[in-house]
């Protein structure tokens, strides 16, 4: 059988030969371990001492949590020194990516003080590969015949009608080890036009309590998104004037940590339902709901292999949902979903309908945000999201829409987004992206938007 060598393998081999000690058979210990570093290897050697110092700081902070959350890639068996050298080179490659991200985004800060610094871009993309699945994605089975409705003249979102059309079978692997239920997708048809909901009294979500706001319902959003804004607190409406305190520790007021499980769809869905119920309660205390129940029990989605928030909202509407304390999140490590447990008592939060916002319609998103946070899909498999620390992302690769998030606010120039990568990432787990009507918005934030109507 003929042996095939990749171009990267040949390049690395030549690079190793290039640093061989002349007239001997010995090879210098330091050598390129990644194809991307070969052409800048001489610069790496010059900066290696500084890289080692910065890497030590990173390992002190993220090393203990790295293996559990999948932040430190597992490589082939090698010596301790080789493993450390591999990490140094990974760190240096990320530094080069940061320089490029800064040039494209002068209003944002990117740095190595983040959980994904030791991942190559290929590994980061693989880490995100199964995060999010749009509801209209189909298997290789024939697509159903659907009737497309005309786009309405108004900016009103669409209602997703339950049970409309014939579902098609998806061919993805089962999400649970002991669950062989058939997975189905509903056809991506547009529902009938709905009458916009009457605007409720706007409230602020501060910790575990919704507090009534006294700002005008017609005044627009007042949530601060600049550098001085509170990024640790969540809120129940776009009118967030006076709410500057950080979350009280309640998991719905701080960004959750999905870990190695591709469950962003569950975190975004639960966050949207909690916020909607907070508003519907008129300022009452809001419960914290279980993400694990969706990951393990929602058979229309794929657990740790991704899912569609619209289907997750349908599951909650039909079956109810348990509290976080009665069904805590258990998929952070290992990237697998335990079998569905029946040990908790679900309650129905009162979802009347599931609203879809027309893709690309920023005005409709703004109007919806004046009522409640909105689930959105973004393109996150890029350096901008990988190494984001603060500020506003203005330029973002949008090749793949791969991640579900919760848009929680906006101002004249940006949207504020709650992520599910923990508080070590970004602005205490939040990110801001610039407002733009081009190419489905910055980072494709206008591609796929939905929310529960209570």
PDB file of N, CA and C in Angstrom, residues 8 31 66 73 108-109 127 139-140 152 160 166 221 230 237 242 302 311 318 352 361 401 416:
ATOM      1  N   UNK A   8       1.575  19.233   5.515  1.00  0.00           N
ATOM      2  CA  UNK A   8       1.964  19.689   6.852  1.00  0.00           C
ATOM      3  C   UNK A   8       3.032  18.784   7.446  1.00  0.00           C
ATOM      4  N   UNK A  31      11.724  22.187  18.701  1.00  0.00           N
ATOM      5  CA  UNK A  31      11.434  21.940  17.289  1.00  0.00           C
ATOM      6  C   UNK A  31       9.988  22.327  17.012  1.00  0.00           C
ATOM      7  N   UNK A  66      -8.793  23.069  33.366  1.00  0.00           N
ATOM      8  CA  UNK A  66      -8.644  22.809  31.940  1.00  0.00           C
ATOM      9  C   UNK A  66      -9.083  21.439  31.464  1.00  0.00           C
ATOM     10  N   UNK A  73      -6.132  20.630  25.243  1.00  0.00           N
ATOM     11  CA  UNK A  73      -6.249  19.499  24.314  1.00  0.00           C
ATOM     12  C   UNK A  73      -5.386  18.320  24.737  1.00  0.00           C
ATOM     13  N   UNK A 108     -12.427  46.415  20.418  1.00  0.00           N
ATOM     14  CA  UNK A 108     -12.517  45.255  21.315  1.00  0.00           C
ATOM     15  C   UNK A 108     -11.139  44.883  21.836  1.00  0.00           C
ATOM     16  N   UNK A 109     -11.126  44.195  22.948  1.00  0.00           N
ATOM     17  CA  UNK A 109      -9.882  43.717  23.543  1.00  0.00           C
ATOM     18  C   UNK A 109      -9.835  42.199  23.447  1.00  0.00           C
ATOM     19  N   UNK A 127     -14.423  21.773  18.826  1.00  0.00           N
ATOM     20  CA  UNK A 127     -15.050  21.938  20.141  1.00  0.00           C
ATOM     21  C   UNK A 127     -16.472  22.472  19.992  1.00  0.00           C
ATOM     22  N   UNK A 139     -32.024  15.726   7.409  1.00  0.00           N
ATOM     23  CA  UNK A 139     -31.167  14.582   7.167  1.00  0.00           C
ATOM     24  C   UNK A 139     -31.123  14.319   5.678  1.00  0.00           C
ATOM     25  N   UNK A 140     -30.586  13.173   5.297  1.00  0.00           N
ATOM     26  CA  UNK A 140     -30.518  12.811   3.889  1.00  0.00           C
ATOM     27  C   UNK A 140     -31.832  12.258   3.363  1.00  0.00           C
ATOM     28  N   UNK A 152     -44.765  39.049   5.583  1.00  0.00           N
ATOM     29  CA  UNK A 152     -45.770  40.065   5.876  1.00  0.00           C
ATOM     30  C   UNK A 152     -45.205  41.467   5.754  1.00  0.00           C
ATOM     31  N   UNK A 160     -44.551  29.791  15.569  1.00  0.00           N
ATOM     32  CA  UNK A 160     -44.286  28.442  15.104  1.00  0.00           C
ATOM     33  C   UNK A 160     -45.445  27.571  15.540  1.00  0.00           C
ATOM     34  N   UNK A 166     -45.566  17.320   8.005  1.00  0.00           N
ATOM     35  CA  UNK A 166     -45.081  15.993   8.357  1.00  0.00           C
ATOM     36  C   UNK A 166     -43.614  16.061   8.719  1.00  0.00           C
ATOM     37  N   UNK A 221     -34.518  51.144  24.994  1.00  0.00           N
ATOM     38  CA  UNK A 221     -33.647  50.450  25.931  1.00  0.00           C
ATOM     39  C   UNK A 221     -32.690  51.389  26.640  1.00  0.00           C
ATOM     40  N   UNK A 230     -22.495  47.199  33.895  1.00  0.00           N
ATOM     41  CA  UNK A 230     -22.417  45.962  34.655  1.00  0.00           C
ATOM     42  C   UNK A 230     -22.608  44.794  33.717  1.00  0.00           C
ATOM     43  N   UNK A 237     -35.655  42.843  30.625  1.00  0.00           N
ATOM     44  CA  UNK A 237     -36.145  43.690  29.548  1.00  0.00           C
ATOM     45  C   UNK A 237     -35.039  44.587  29.065  1.00  0.00           C
ATOM     46  N   UNK A 242     -30.766  51.945  35.963  1.00  0.00           N
ATOM     47  CA  UNK A 242     -30.591  51.862  37.405  1.00  0.00           C
ATOM     48  C   UNK A 242     -30.107  50.510  37.882  1.00  0.00           C
ATOM     49  N   UNK A 302     -30.476  16.871  20.420  1.00  0.00           N
ATOM     50  CA  UNK A 302     -29.427  15.858  20.444  1.00  0.00           C
ATOM     51  C   UNK A 302     -28.492  15.970  21.641  1.00  0.00           C
ATOM     52  N   UNK A 311     -37.100  23.833  19.251  1.00  0.00           N
ATOM     53  CA  UNK A 311     -37.572  22.530  19.710  1.00  0.00           C
ATOM     54  C   UNK A 311     -37.521  22.438  21.230  1.00  0.00           C
ATOM     55  N   UNK A 318     -44.771  21.693  26.121  1.00  0.00           N
ATOM     56  CA  UNK A 318     -45.555  20.459  26.181  1.00  0.00           C
ATOM     57  C   UNK A 318     -45.384  19.696  27.492  1.00  0.00           C
ATOM     58  N   UNK A 352     -47.247  30.408  25.740  1.00  0.00           N
ATOM     59  CA  UNK A 352     -48.427  30.407  24.872  1.00  0.00           C
ATOM     60  C   UNK A 352     -48.058  30.165  23.414  1.00  0.00           C
ATOM     61  N   UNK A 361     -33.798  40.940  10.110  1.00  0.00           N
ATOM     62  CA  UNK A 361     -34.638  42.081  10.483  1.00  0.00           C
ATOM     63  C   UNK A 361     -34.198  42.642  11.831  1.00  0.00           C
ATOM     64  N   UNK A 401     -22.752  29.307  11.173  1.00  0.00           N
ATOM     65  CA  UNK A 401     -23.561  29.672  12.344  1.00  0.00           C
ATOM     66  C   UNK A 401     -23.612  28.443  13.236  1.00  0.00           C
ATOM     67  N   UNK A 416     -25.769  43.419  23.386  1.00  0.00           N
ATOM     68  CA  UNK A 416     -25.125  42.744  24.507  1.00  0.00           C
ATOM     69  C   UNK A 416     -25.654  41.318  24.578  1.00  0.00           C
TER      70      UNK A 416
END
